[in-house]
Coordinates of C-alpha atoms in Angstrom, one line a residue:
Chain A
X1 CA 59.2 -61.8 -310.0
X2 CA 60.8 -58.4 -308.8
X3 CA 57.3 -56.9 -308.8
X4 CA 56.2 -59.9 -306.5
X5 CA 59.0 -59.5 -304.0
X6 CA 58.6 -55.7 -303.8
X7 CA 54.7 -56.3 -303.4
X8 CA 55.2 -58.7 -300.7
X9 CA 57.4 -56.6 -298.9
X10 CA 55.3 -53.5 -299.3
X11 CA 52.2 -55.6 -297.9
X12 CA 54.1 -57.1 -295.0
X13 CA 55.3 -53.6 -293.6
X14 CA 53.3 -52.8 -290.6
X15 CA 51.0 -49.6 -291.4
X16 CA 52.5 -47.6 -288.6
X17 CA 56.1 -47.7 -289.9
X18 CA 54.8 -47.3 -293.5
X19 CA 53.0 -44.0 -292.7
X20 CA 55.8 -42.7 -290.3
X21 CA 58.3 -42.6 -293.3
X22 CA 56.2 -39.4 -294.1
X23 CA 57.3 -36.7 -291.7
X24 CA 59.5 -37.1 -288.6
X25 CA 59.8 -40.6 -287.3
X26 CA 58.4 -41.7 -284.0
X27 CA 61.8 -41.9 -282.5
X28 CA 63.0 -38.5 -283.6
X29 CA 59.7 -37.0 -282.5
X30 CA 59.9 -38.5 -278.8
X31 CA 63.4 -37.2 -278.7
X32 CA 62.3 -33.7 -279.8
X33 CA 59.4 -33.7 -277.3
X34 CA 61.2 -35.0 -274.4
X35 CA 64.6 -33.7 -274.6
X36 CA 64.1 -30.0 -273.8
X37 CA 62.5 -30.9 -270.4
X38 CA 65.3 -33.3 -269.5
X39 CA 67.9 -30.7 -270.4
X40 CA 66.1 -28.1 -268.2
X41 CA 65.7 -30.6 -265.4
X42 CA 69.4 -31.7 -265.8
X43 CA 70.5 -28.1 -265.7
X44 CA 68.4 -26.6 -262.7
X45 CA 67.7 -29.8 -260.7
X46 CA 70.4 -32.5 -261.2
X47 CA 73.6 -30.6 -261.8
X48 CA 72.8 -28.3 -258.7
X49 CA 72.2 -31.7 -256.7
X50 CA 75.7 -32.9 -257.5
X51 CA 77.1 -29.6 -256.9
X52 CA 75.5 -29.6 -253.4
X53 CA 76.8 -33.1 -252.7
X54 CA 80.1 -31.8 -253.7
X55 CA 79.9 -28.8 -251.4
X56 CA 78.8 -30.9 -248.5
X57 CA 82.3 -32.4 -248.3
X58 CA 84.0 -29.0 -248.1
X59 CA 84.3 -25.9 -246.0
X60 CA 83.1 -23.6 -248.6
X61 CA 81.4 -20.4 -247.5
X62 CA 79.4 -18.4 -250.0
X63 CA 80.3 -15.0 -248.8
X64 CA 83.9 -15.5 -249.1
X65 CA 83.9 -17.2 -252.7
X66 CA 87.7 -16.3 -253.2
X67 CA 88.9 -18.3 -250.1
X68 CA 90.8 -21.6 -250.7
X69 CA 88.4 -24.3 -250.5
X70 CA 89.3 -27.4 -248.4
X71 CA 88.1 -30.8 -248.8
X72 CA 87.2 -31.9 -245.3
X73 CA 85.5 -35.4 -246.2
X74 CA 82.7 -36.4 -244.0
X75 CA 83.4 -33.8 -241.1
X76 CA 80.2 -31.7 -242.1
X77 CA 78.1 -35.0 -241.8
X78 CA 79.6 -35.9 -238.5
X79 CA 79.1 -32.7 -237.0
X80 CA 75.6 -32.4 -238.1
X81 CA 74.5 -35.9 -237.1
X82 CA 76.4 -35.5 -233.6
X83 CA 75.0 -31.9 -232.9
X84 CA 72.2 -31.7 -230.4
X85 CA 70.4 -28.8 -232.2
X86 CA 69.6 -30.9 -235.2
X87 CA 67.4 -33.2 -233.1
X88 CA 65.5 -30.2 -231.9
X89 CA 64.8 -29.0 -235.4
X90 CA 63.8 -32.5 -236.6
X91 CA 61.3 -32.8 -233.6
X92 CA 59.8 -29.6 -234.2
X93 CA 59.6 -30.7 -237.8
X94 CA 58.1 -34.0 -236.5
X95 CA 55.5 -32.3 -234.3
X96 CA 54.4 -30.0 -237.1
X97 CA 53.9 -32.8 -239.7
X98 CA 52.2 -35.3 -237.2
X99 CA 49.8 -32.9 -235.9
X100 CA 48.9 -31.3 -239.1
X101 CA 48.2 -34.6 -240.9
X102 CA 46.2 -36.1 -237.9
X103 CA 43.9 -33.0 -237.6
X104 CA 43.6 -32.5 -241.3
X105 CA 42.6 -36.1 -242.2
X106 CA 40.2 -36.1 -239.1
X107 CA 38.3 -32.8 -240.0
X108 CA 38.7 -33.5 -243.8
X109 CA 37.2 -36.8 -243.7
X110 CA 34.2 -35.8 -241.5
X111 CA 33.6 -32.6 -243.6
X112 CA 33.8 -34.9 -246.8
X113 CA 31.2 -37.2 -245.6
X114 CA 28.8 -34.4 -244.7
X115 CA 29.3 -32.7 -247.9
X116 CA 28.8 -35.9 -249.8
X117 CA 25.1 -35.9 -248.4
X118 CA 24.7 -33.5 -251.3
X119 CA 22.4 -31.0 -250.0
X120 CA 21.5 -28.0 -251.9
X121 CA 24.1 -25.2 -252.6
X122 CA 26.7 -27.9 -251.4
X123 CA 28.7 -27.0 -254.6
X124 CA 28.8 -23.4 -253.8
X125 CA 30.0 -23.7 -250.2
X126 CA 32.6 -26.3 -251.6
X127 CA 34.1 -23.7 -253.9
X128 CA 34.2 -21.3 -250.8
X129 CA 36.0 -24.0 -248.6
X130 CA 38.6 -24.5 -251.4
X131 CA 39.9 -20.8 -251.2
X132 CA 42.5 -21.2 -248.4
X133 CA 44.6 -23.8 -250.0
X134 CA 45.2 -21.8 -253.3
X135 CA 46.8 -18.7 -251.2
X136 CA 50.4 -17.9 -251.0
X137 CA 51.5 -19.5 -247.8
X138 CA 54.0 -16.9 -247.1
X139 CA 51.3 -14.1 -247.3
X140 CA 49.0 -16.2 -245.2
X141 CA 51.9 -16.5 -242.6
X142 CA 52.0 -12.6 -242.7
X143 CA 48.2 -11.9 -242.1
X144 CA 47.8 -14.6 -239.4
X145 CA 50.6 -12.7 -237.5
X146 CA 47.9 -9.8 -237.3
X147 CA 45.3 -12.3 -236.3
X148 CA 47.3 -13.7 -233.6
X149 CA 48.4 -10.6 -231.9
X150 CA 47.7 -11.1 -228.2
X151 CA 45.6 -8.0 -227.3
X152 CA 44.4 -6.5 -230.7
X153 CA 44.0 -9.7 -232.8
X154 CA 40.8 -11.4 -233.3
X155 CA 41.8 -15.0 -232.8
X156 CA 42.6 -14.5 -229.1
X157 CA 39.5 -12.2 -228.9
X158 CA 37.2 -15.0 -230.2
X159 CA 38.5 -17.5 -228.1
X160 CA 38.3 -15.5 -225.0
X161 CA 34.7 -15.1 -226.1
X162 CA 33.9 -18.7 -225.3
X163 CA 36.6 -19.5 -222.7
X164 CA 38.4 -16.9 -220.4
X165 CA 42.0 -17.7 -220.8
X166 CA 43.4 -14.2 -221.0
X167 CA 45.1 -12.9 -223.9
X168 CA 46.7 -15.6 -225.9
X169 CA 50.2 -15.1 -227.1
X170 CA 50.2 -17.5 -230.0
X171 CA 53.3 -16.4 -231.6
X172 CA 55.3 -15.3 -228.8
X173 CA 54.9 -18.2 -226.2
X174 CA 57.1 -21.3 -226.3
X175 CA 54.1 -23.5 -225.5
X176 CA 51.6 -22.0 -228.0
X177 CA 54.0 -21.2 -231.0
X178 CA 54.1 -24.9 -232.3
X179 CA 50.2 -25.0 -232.1
X180 CA 50.0 -21.4 -233.9
X181 CA 51.8 -23.0 -236.8
X182 CA 49.6 -26.2 -236.7
X183 CA 46.3 -24.2 -236.7
X184 CA 47.4 -22.0 -239.7
X185 CA 48.5 -25.0 -241.8
X186 CA 45.3 -26.8 -241.0
X187 CA 43.3 -23.6 -241.8
X188 CA 44.9 -23.7 -245.2
X189 CA 45.2 -27.4 -246.2
X190 CA 42.1 -29.0 -244.9
X191 CA 40.2 -28.3 -248.0
X192 CA 42.9 -30.5 -250.0
X193 CA 42.0 -33.5 -247.7
X194 CA 38.5 -32.7 -248.0
X195 CA 38.6 -32.9 -251.9
X196 CA 40.5 -36.1 -251.9
X197 CA 38.2 -37.8 -249.6
X198 CA 35.3 -36.6 -251.6
X199 CA 37.0 -38.1 -254.6
X200 CA 37.3 -41.1 -252.8
X201 CA 33.8 -41.4 -251.4
X202 CA 32.4 -40.9 -255.0
X203 CA 34.4 -43.6 -256.2
X204 CA 32.6 -46.3 -254.5
X205 CA 30.0 -48.0 -256.4
X206 CA 26.4 -48.1 -255.0
X207 CA 26.1 -51.8 -255.9
X208 CA 28.5 -52.5 -253.1
X209 CA 26.3 -50.7 -250.6
X210 CA 23.2 -52.5 -252.0
X211 CA 24.8 -55.6 -251.8
X212 CA 25.8 -55.2 -248.1
X213 CA 22.0 -54.1 -247.4
X214 CA 21.0 -57.4 -248.6
X215 CA 23.4 -59.1 -246.2
X216 CA 21.6 -56.8 -243.6
X217 CA 24.7 -54.8 -242.6
X218 CA 24.1 -51.8 -240.7
X219 CA 25.5 -48.3 -241.6
X220 CA 28.5 -48.7 -239.3
X221 CA 29.5 -51.9 -240.6
X222 CA 28.9 -50.5 -244.2
X223 CA 31.4 -47.8 -243.3
X224 CA 33.8 -49.8 -241.9
X225 CA 34.1 -52.5 -244.4
X226 CA 33.2 -50.8 -247.5
X227 CA 33.7 -47.1 -247.5
X228 CA 36.9 -47.0 -245.4
X229 CA 38.9 -49.4 -247.4
X230 CA 37.9 -47.8 -250.7
X231 CA 39.0 -44.2 -249.5
X232 CA 42.2 -45.5 -247.7
X233 CA 44.2 -45.1 -251.1
X234 CA 43.0 -41.5 -251.2
X235 CA 43.7 -40.8 -247.6
X236 CA 47.0 -42.2 -247.8
X237 CA 47.8 -40.3 -251.0
X238 CA 46.9 -37.2 -249.4
X239 CA 49.1 -37.9 -246.4
X240 CA 51.9 -38.5 -248.7
X241 CA 51.9 -35.1 -250.7
X242 CA 50.9 -33.1 -247.5
X243 CA 53.4 -34.8 -245.5
X244 CA 56.2 -34.3 -248.1
X245 CA 55.3 -30.7 -248.1
X246 CA 55.1 -30.1 -244.4
X247 CA 58.4 -31.8 -244.1
X248 CA 59.9 -29.1 -246.5
X249 CA 57.7 -26.3 -244.9
X250 CA 59.3 -23.0 -245.0
X251 CA 57.2 -19.9 -246.2
X252 CA 54.3 -19.9 -243.9
X253 CA 56.4 -20.6 -240.7
X254 CA 59.2 -18.2 -241.4
X255 CA 56.4 -15.4 -241.8
X256 CA 54.7 -16.4 -238.8
X257 CA 57.1 -17.1 -236.1
X258 CA 60.7 -16.9 -237.9
X259 CA 61.2 -20.3 -236.2
X260 CA 60.9 -18.7 -232.8
X261 CA 60.5 -18.1 -230.1
X262 CA 64.0 -19.2 -229.7
X263 CA 64.0 -22.1 -231.8
X264 CA 61.0 -23.8 -230.8
X265 CA 59.2 -23.7 -234.4
X266 CA 62.4 -23.7 -236.3
X267 CA 61.6 -26.3 -238.8
X268 CA 64.4 -28.3 -240.8
X269 CA 64.2 -25.9 -243.7
X270 CA 64.2 -22.8 -241.5
X271 CA 67.3 -24.0 -239.9
X272 CA 68.9 -24.7 -243.3
X273 CA 68.2 -21.3 -244.6
X274 CA 69.8 -19.8 -241.6
X275 CA 72.8 -21.8 -242.0
X276 CA 73.3 -21.2 -245.6
X277 CA 72.2 -17.9 -246.1
X278 CA 72.7 -15.9 -242.8
X279 CA 75.8 -17.8 -241.4
X280 CA 77.0 -18.4 -244.9
X281 CA 78.3 -22.0 -243.7
X282 CA 77.6 -23.3 -247.3
X283 CA 79.4 -26.5 -247.0
X284 CA 77.9 -27.4 -243.8
X285 CA 74.5 -26.4 -245.1
X286 CA 74.8 -28.5 -248.3
X287 CA 75.5 -31.7 -245.9
X288 CA 72.3 -30.6 -244.0
X289 CA 70.5 -30.5 -247.2
X290 CA 71.6 -33.9 -248.4
X291 CA 70.6 -35.4 -245.3
X292 CA 67.3 -33.9 -245.5
X293 CA 66.6 -34.9 -249.0
X294 CA 67.7 -38.5 -248.4
X295 CA 65.4 -38.7 -245.4
X296 CA 62.4 -37.3 -247.2
X297 CA 63.3 -39.6 -250.3
X298 CA 63.7 -42.5 -248.2
X299 CA 60.4 -42.0 -246.1
X300 CA 58.7 -41.0 -249.4
X301 CA 59.7 -44.3 -251.0
X302 CA 58.8 -46.7 -248.3
X303 CA 55.6 -44.8 -248.1
X304 CA 55.0 -45.3 -251.8
X305 CA 55.6 -49.0 -251.5
X306 CA 53.1 -49.4 -248.7
X307 CA 50.6 -47.3 -250.7
X308 CA 51.0 -49.6 -253.7
X309 CA 50.2 -52.5 -251.5
X310 CA 47.1 -51.0 -250.1
X311 CA 46.0 -50.3 -253.7
X312 CA 46.4 -53.8 -254.6
Chain B
X1 CA 24.1 -40.2 -253.8
X2 CA 24.6 -42.8 -251.1
X3 CA 26.5 -41.8 -248.4
X4 CA 27.9 -44.7 -246.3
X5 CA 25.2 -46.7 -247.6
X6 CA 22.6 -44.4 -245.8
X7 CA 20.3 -42.6 -248.0
X8 CA 20.5 -39.3 -246.3
X9 CA 17.3 -38.1 -244.9
X10 CA 16.3 -34.3 -245.3
X11 CA 17.1 -34.0 -241.6
X12 CA 20.5 -35.4 -242.1
X13 CA 21.1 -33.2 -245.1
X14 CA 19.9 -30.1 -243.1
X15 CA 22.3 -30.9 -240.2
X16 CA 25.1 -31.5 -242.8
X17 CA 24.3 -28.3 -244.6
X18 CA 24.5 -26.2 -241.3
X19 CA 27.8 -27.9 -240.2
X20 CA 29.5 -27.4 -243.7
X21 CA 28.2 -23.7 -243.9
X22 CA 29.4 -23.0 -240.4
X23 CA 32.9 -24.4 -241.4
X24 CA 32.8 -22.4 -244.6
X25 CA 32.1 -19.2 -242.9
X26 CA 34.5 -19.6 -240.1
X27 CA 37.2 -20.4 -242.6
X28 CA 36.4 -17.1 -244.4
X29 CA 36.4 -15.0 -241.2
X30 CA 40.2 -14.4 -241.7
X31 CA 40.1 -13.5 -245.0
X32 CA 37.2 -11.1 -244.6
X33 CA 38.9 -9.5 -241.4
X34 CA 42.0 -8.8 -243.4
X35 CA 40.2 -7.2 -246.3
X36 CA 38.3 -5.0 -243.7
X37 CA 41.5 -4.2 -242.0
X38 CA 42.8 -2.9 -245.2
X39 CA 40.2 -0.1 -245.2
X40 CA 40.9 1.0 -241.4
X41 CA 43.1 3.6 -240.3
X42 CA 46.4 2.5 -238.5
X43 CA 44.9 3.3 -234.9
X44 CA 41.7 1.5 -235.6
X45 CA 43.6 -1.5 -236.9
X46 CA 45.2 -2.2 -233.6
X47 CA 42.1 -1.1 -231.2
X48 CA 41.2 -3.3 -228.3
X49 CA 38.7 -4.8 -228.4
X50 CA 39.1 -5.4 -232.2
X51 CA 36.8 -2.9 -234.0
X52 CA 34.4 -4.6 -236.5
X53 CA 32.9 -1.4 -237.6
X54 CA 35.5 1.4 -238.0
X55 CA 35.3 4.4 -240.3
X56 CA 36.7 3.4 -243.6
X57 CA 39.9 5.1 -244.5
X58 CA 42.0 4.9 -247.6
X59 CA 45.3 5.3 -245.7
X60 CA 46.0 1.6 -246.0
X61 CA 46.1 1.7 -249.8
X62 CA 47.8 5.0 -249.9
X63 CA 50.5 4.0 -247.7
X64 CA 50.9 0.9 -249.8
X65 CA 51.3 2.7 -253.0
X66 CA 53.4 5.6 -251.9
X67 CA 56.8 6.3 -250.3
X68 CA 56.7 9.0 -247.8
X69 CA 58.7 10.9 -245.4
X70 CA 58.0 12.7 -242.1
X71 CA 58.5 16.5 -242.0
X72 CA 58.5 19.3 -239.5
X73 CA 55.3 21.3 -239.1
X74 CA 57.2 24.4 -240.4
X75 CA 58.1 22.6 -243.7
X76 CA 54.6 21.4 -244.0
X77 CA 53.3 24.8 -243.6
X78 CA 55.6 26.4 -246.2
X79 CA 54.5 24.1 -248.8
X80 CA 51.0 25.3 -250.6
X81 CA 47.7 23.6 -249.7
X82 CA 47.8 19.6 -250.6
X83 CA 46.5 19.2 -254.5
X84 CA 45.0 15.9 -254.3
X85 CA 42.7 14.0 -251.8
X86 CA 45.4 11.5 -251.0
X87 CA 48.0 14.4 -250.3
X88 CA 45.5 15.8 -247.9
X89 CA 45.3 12.6 -245.8
X90 CA 49.3 12.1 -246.0
X91 CA 49.6 15.7 -244.9
X92 CA 47.2 15.1 -241.9
X93 CA 49.9 12.7 -240.5
X94 CA 52.6 15.2 -240.8
X95 CA 54.2 13.4 -243.8
X96 CA 54.8 14.3 -247.4
X97 CA 54.8 11.9 -250.5
X98 CA 58.0 11.5 -251.9
X99 CA 57.1 9.3 -254.7
X100 CA 55.7 5.9 -255.7
X101 CA 56.4 2.8 -253.5
X102 CA 57.8 -0.5 -255.1
X103 CA 54.6 -2.2 -254.6
X104 CA 53.5 -1.7 -258.1
X105 CA 56.9 -3.0 -259.7
X106 CA 56.7 -6.1 -257.4
X107 CA 53.3 -6.8 -258.4
X108 CA 54.1 -6.6 -262.2
X109 CA 57.0 -8.8 -261.5
X110 CA 54.9 -11.4 -260.0
X111 CA 52.6 -11.2 -263.2
X112 CA 55.4 -11.4 -265.6
X113 CA 57.2 -14.2 -264.0
X114 CA 54.0 -16.1 -263.3
X115 CA 52.6 -15.9 -266.8
X116 CA 56.2 -16.5 -268.2
X117 CA 56.8 -19.5 -266.4
X118 CA 53.3 -21.0 -266.7
X119 CA 53.5 -20.5 -270.5
X120 CA 56.8 -22.3 -270.7
X121 CA 56.0 -25.0 -268.3
X122 CA 52.9 -25.9 -270.1
X123 CA 54.6 -26.0 -273.7
X124 CA 57.2 -28.2 -272.4
X125 CA 55.1 -30.2 -270.2
X126 CA 52.6 -30.9 -272.9
X127 CA 55.2 -32.0 -275.3
X128 CA 57.0 -34.2 -272.8
X129 CA 53.7 -35.8 -271.6
X130 CA 52.6 -36.7 -275.0
X131 CA 56.1 -38.2 -275.5
X132 CA 55.9 -40.2 -272.5
X133 CA 52.2 -41.1 -273.1
X134 CA 52.6 -42.3 -276.7
X135 CA 56.2 -43.3 -277.3
X136 CA 58.3 -46.1 -276.4
X137 CA 60.8 -44.2 -274.4
X138 CA 63.8 -46.1 -272.9
X139 CA 63.9 -46.1 -269.2
X140 CA 60.4 -44.4 -269.0
X141 CA 59.5 -45.6 -265.6
X142 CA 62.9 -44.4 -264.4
X143 CA 62.7 -41.0 -266.1
X144 CA 59.1 -40.4 -264.7
X145 CA 60.2 -41.4 -261.2
X146 CA 63.4 -39.0 -261.5
X147 CA 60.9 -36.3 -262.5
X148 CA 58.8 -36.9 -259.6
X149 CA 61.7 -37.0 -257.1
X150 CA 62.7 -33.5 -258.1
X151 CA 59.8 -32.5 -256.2
X152 CA 61.3 -34.0 -252.9
X153 CA 64.1 -31.5 -252.3
X154 CA 63.3 -28.6 -250.1
X155 CA 63.3 -25.4 -252.0
X156 CA 66.0 -23.9 -249.7
X157 CA 68.2 -26.7 -250.4
X158 CA 67.9 -26.3 -254.2
X159 CA 68.5 -22.7 -253.7
X160 CA 72.1 -22.9 -252.4
X161 CA 73.5 -24.2 -255.7
X162 CA 71.1 -22.3 -257.8
X163 CA 72.3 -19.1 -256.0
X164 CA 75.9 -19.9 -256.6
X165 CA 75.2 -20.9 -260.3
X166 CA 73.0 -17.7 -261.1
X167 CA 75.7 -15.4 -259.5
X168 CA 78.2 -17.0 -261.9
X169 CA 76.0 -16.7 -264.9
X170 CA 74.7 -13.3 -264.2
X171 CA 71.1 -14.5 -263.6
X172 CA 70.8 -13.3 -260.1
X173 CA 67.9 -11.0 -259.5
X174 CA 66.6 -11.4 -263.1
X175 CA 63.2 -11.7 -264.4
X176 CA 64.6 -14.4 -266.9
X177 CA 66.5 -16.1 -264.2
X178 CA 63.4 -16.5 -262.3
X179 CA 61.2 -17.6 -265.2
X180 CA 63.7 -20.2 -266.0
X181 CA 63.8 -21.5 -262.5
X182 CA 60.0 -21.6 -261.9
X183 CA 59.6 -23.4 -265.2
X184 CA 62.0 -26.1 -264.2
X185 CA 60.2 -26.4 -261.0
X186 CA 56.6 -26.3 -262.4
X187 CA 57.5 -28.8 -265.3
X188 CA 57.3 -32.0 -263.4
X189 CA 53.9 -31.3 -261.8
X190 CA 52.9 -30.1 -265.4
X191 CA 54.2 -33.6 -267.0
X192 CA 52.5 -35.6 -264.1
X193 CA 49.1 -34.1 -264.6
X194 CA 49.4 -33.8 -268.4
X195 CA 50.5 -37.4 -268.8
X196 CA 47.3 -38.4 -266.9
X197 CA 45.1 -36.4 -269.1
X198 CA 46.6 -37.4 -272.4
X199 CA 46.7 -41.0 -271.3
X200 CA 42.9 -40.8 -271.2
X201 CA 42.6 -39.7 -274.7
X202 CA 42.0 -42.9 -276.8
X203 CA 44.7 -43.7 -279.2
X204 CA 42.4 -44.9 -281.9
X205 CA 41.8 -41.3 -282.9
X206 CA 45.5 -40.8 -283.8
X207 CA 45.9 -44.4 -285.2
X208 CA 42.9 -43.5 -287.4
X209 CA 44.5 -40.1 -288.6
X210 CA 47.8 -41.9 -289.3
X211 CA 46.4 -44.3 -291.6
X212 CA 44.6 -41.2 -293.4
X213 CA 48.1 -39.9 -294.2
X214 CA 48.5 -37.7 -291.4
X215 CA 52.1 -37.4 -289.9
X216 CA 52.5 -38.0 -286.2
X217 CA 53.3 -34.5 -285.6
X218 CA 49.9 -33.4 -287.4
X219 CA 47.8 -35.9 -285.2
X220 CA 49.3 -34.5 -282.2
X221 CA 48.5 -30.9 -283.3
X222 CA 45.1 -31.4 -284.7
X223 CA 43.6 -34.2 -282.6
X224 CA 45.3 -34.7 -279.3
X225 CA 45.7 -31.0 -278.2
X226 CA 42.2 -30.0 -278.9
X227 CA 41.1 -33.0 -276.8
X228 CA 43.5 -32.1 -274.0
X229 CA 42.4 -28.6 -273.8
X230 CA 40.8 -28.7 -270.4
X231 CA 43.6 -30.8 -269.1
X232 CA 46.1 -28.2 -270.1
X233 CA 44.0 -25.4 -268.8
X234 CA 43.8 -27.2 -265.3
X235 CA 47.6 -27.6 -265.5
X236 CA 48.2 -24.0 -266.4
X237 CA 46.1 -22.7 -263.6
X238 CA 48.2 -24.6 -261.3
X239 CA 51.4 -23.5 -262.5
X240 CA 50.3 -20.1 -262.3
X241 CA 48.9 -20.5 -258.9
X242 CA 52.4 -22.0 -257.7
X243 CA 54.4 -19.2 -259.4
X244 CA 52.3 -16.5 -258.0
X245 CA 52.6 -17.7 -254.6
X246 CA 56.3 -18.6 -254.5
X247 CA 58.3 -17.2 -251.7
X248 CA 61.4 -19.1 -250.9
X249 CA 63.2 -18.7 -254.3
X250 CA 62.0 -15.1 -254.6
X251 CA 63.3 -14.2 -251.1
X252 CA 66.8 -15.9 -251.8
X253 CA 67.7 -15.0 -255.4
X254 CA 66.1 -11.6 -255.8
X255 CA 66.3 -8.3 -254.1
X256 CA 65.6 -5.2 -256.1
X257 CA 65.0 -5.7 -259.8
X258 CA 63.2 -9.0 -260.2
X259 CA 61.6 -9.2 -256.6
X260 CA 57.9 -10.4 -256.7
X261 CA 55.2 -9.5 -254.1
X262 CA 55.4 -12.3 -251.5
X263 CA 58.8 -11.4 -250.1
X264 CA 57.9 -7.8 -250.4
X265 CA 54.8 -7.7 -248.5
X266 CA 56.1 -8.7 -245.1
X267 CA 58.6 -5.7 -245.4
X268 CA 56.0 -3.0 -245.7
X269 CA 56.9 -1.1 -242.5
X270 CA 55.2 2.0 -241.7
X271 CA 56.3 4.9 -239.7
X272 CA 56.9 3.7 -236.2
X273 CA 56.3 -0.2 -236.5
X274 CA 54.2 -2.3 -238.9
X275 CA 51.5 -0.5 -240.7
X276 CA 48.8 -2.9 -240.6
X277 CA 46.4 -1.3 -243.0
X278 CA 49.0 -1.3 -245.5
X279 CA 50.1 -5.0 -245.1
X280 CA 46.5 -5.8 -245.2
X281 CA 46.0 -3.8 -248.5
X282 CA 49.0 -5.5 -250.2
X283 CA 47.8 -8.7 -248.9
X284 CA 44.2 -8.1 -250.1
X285 CA 45.5 -7.0 -253.6
X286 CA 47.6 -10.0 -254.0
X287 CA 45.1 -12.5 -252.7
X288 CA 42.3 -11.0 -254.7
X289 CA 43.1 -12.6 -258.1
X290 CA 43.6 -15.9 -256.6
X291 CA 40.3 -15.8 -254.9
X292 CA 38.6 -14.8 -258.0
X293 CA 40.4 -17.5 -260.1
X294 CA 39.3 -20.1 -257.7
X295 CA 35.6 -19.2 -257.9
X296 CA 35.5 -18.8 -261.7
X297 CA 37.7 -22.0 -262.5
X298 CA 36.7 -24.2 -259.9
X299 CA 35.9 -27.0 -262.3
X300 CA 39.4 -27.0 -263.9
X301 CA 40.9 -26.8 -260.5
X302 CA 38.9 -29.8 -259.3
X303 CA 39.8 -31.7 -262.2
X304 CA 43.7 -31.1 -261.6
X305 CA 43.7 -31.7 -257.6
X306 CA 41.8 -35.0 -257.6
X307 CA 43.3 -36.1 -260.8
X308 CA 46.5 -37.4 -259.4
X309 CA 44.4 -39.6 -256.9
X310 CA 41.8 -40.9 -259.3
X311 CA 44.0 -42.0 -262.0
X312 CA 47.2 -43.7 -261.3

């Protein structure tokens, strides 16, 4: 009898559990594998985030660490939201994000369609086109400073070769500087959009096109009703990633224009750096950082919800 | 490959090829120009109109790697004749080499911090990605979203508390501190990519191994890891490129000991203003490995970039 019960138990144990008794169990292993990452992220991301939130309610100045810290409630937030400068920085950031996204998707999509015709050596040239997006944005900002020199830089020289506009002071002019940063970012990141659009174009099954041909659709209709909806999720994903990155943009613009002339290209992150690490108004800057994060997070979440709707 | 449902004719392909090659060449002009500038003399670099063909000069590279001081003619005459070819060039500008510049140190720091953080991110990332992929983890979706949201903070915002924290812990301006920080930043990207790659590996292989008496750990090591090799490689490349290119944290958290190349290059000041050939030389040397990487490892890069869009 005993044997039967033991036998029955043994036979009824699911295979997974039976074998996991040898060696570490799944639960232990899962914990072991994931916890180092969680600890690291808690230490470097979450704890600092809470510290920032705490600081945003104080008047702490990091260059006077021994001064008495006062809790000042929401005064920092009120000052920020009430100050007119902030809207200038957000406007500069918005101009940058909107124009870079628009130009990159426009140029990227067109180029992806062209590359997708699969002419000979297209692979080689795609690799070449890839290069700019792999470079350090800060270093890119530095050398474009050289290219944008009004007299001696080749950008102005080449433009004047086609259109006589006189020496272009891309970086020093209030009107042109916002376009300088758009141009450099587009130079760098259009390849990213090209790649995502290519992935999208290649994901459309040929059978759909053939079925449309049977229904006698012309190429424009095929593009509009088959291609476009299919690559929409890819384009939207690209917009999400690049949009978030450009909202946070710092490296390239700081090296190219330092936020100038004046504060015409002073993006949100640049202003944040100045407040926190030059003026040392740490508490005030922390409040600004929280506002920025909430904005990005909020916009990002809304966008992701919309993206999921489009995908289904 | 059908493009928009149109089977591209040879003429269409040829037109597409011309446009794409034109775009690729135009994109490369800035980089080629910078490389050429690194071999010009400082005067040629600011010539108007910009000189395409100039007498090659090694001054850019010499100035990049050395620290010099300007001396009076009498002092220069009192020294013996210049011993090496670079001494000769420096003397001709009325200067004397006083020692090596900091460039080599910064470059080496970039290498150490880059590879160190990549190594750690890939290890932590692979383990965590496997954990999320194979095990029932409580709050899995929330944890994954939390990991993704750590990328929404602008680096400057994160830098404020990290700066304070590192100051307290004595990690300011240390290579260890930077490696930890970059690992924490990279690990979220690593997990996201690696989880996708690992999800693609059929579980049947591991289940079969478990039935055969392997422990979960052995199944992971002997079966999953080899299959995930190319995904791991792609992830490693991205982490390396990010760490190599990083600027904001390096700028704010390091000054002398642990400073990497990106914040250093803009500071290459020559005698009497910006020494463009030296800056160009530093830029060229810094960007060259990435360009080579991109061309050689293109397949891995592509699988990583389009990955996020094609899966999930």
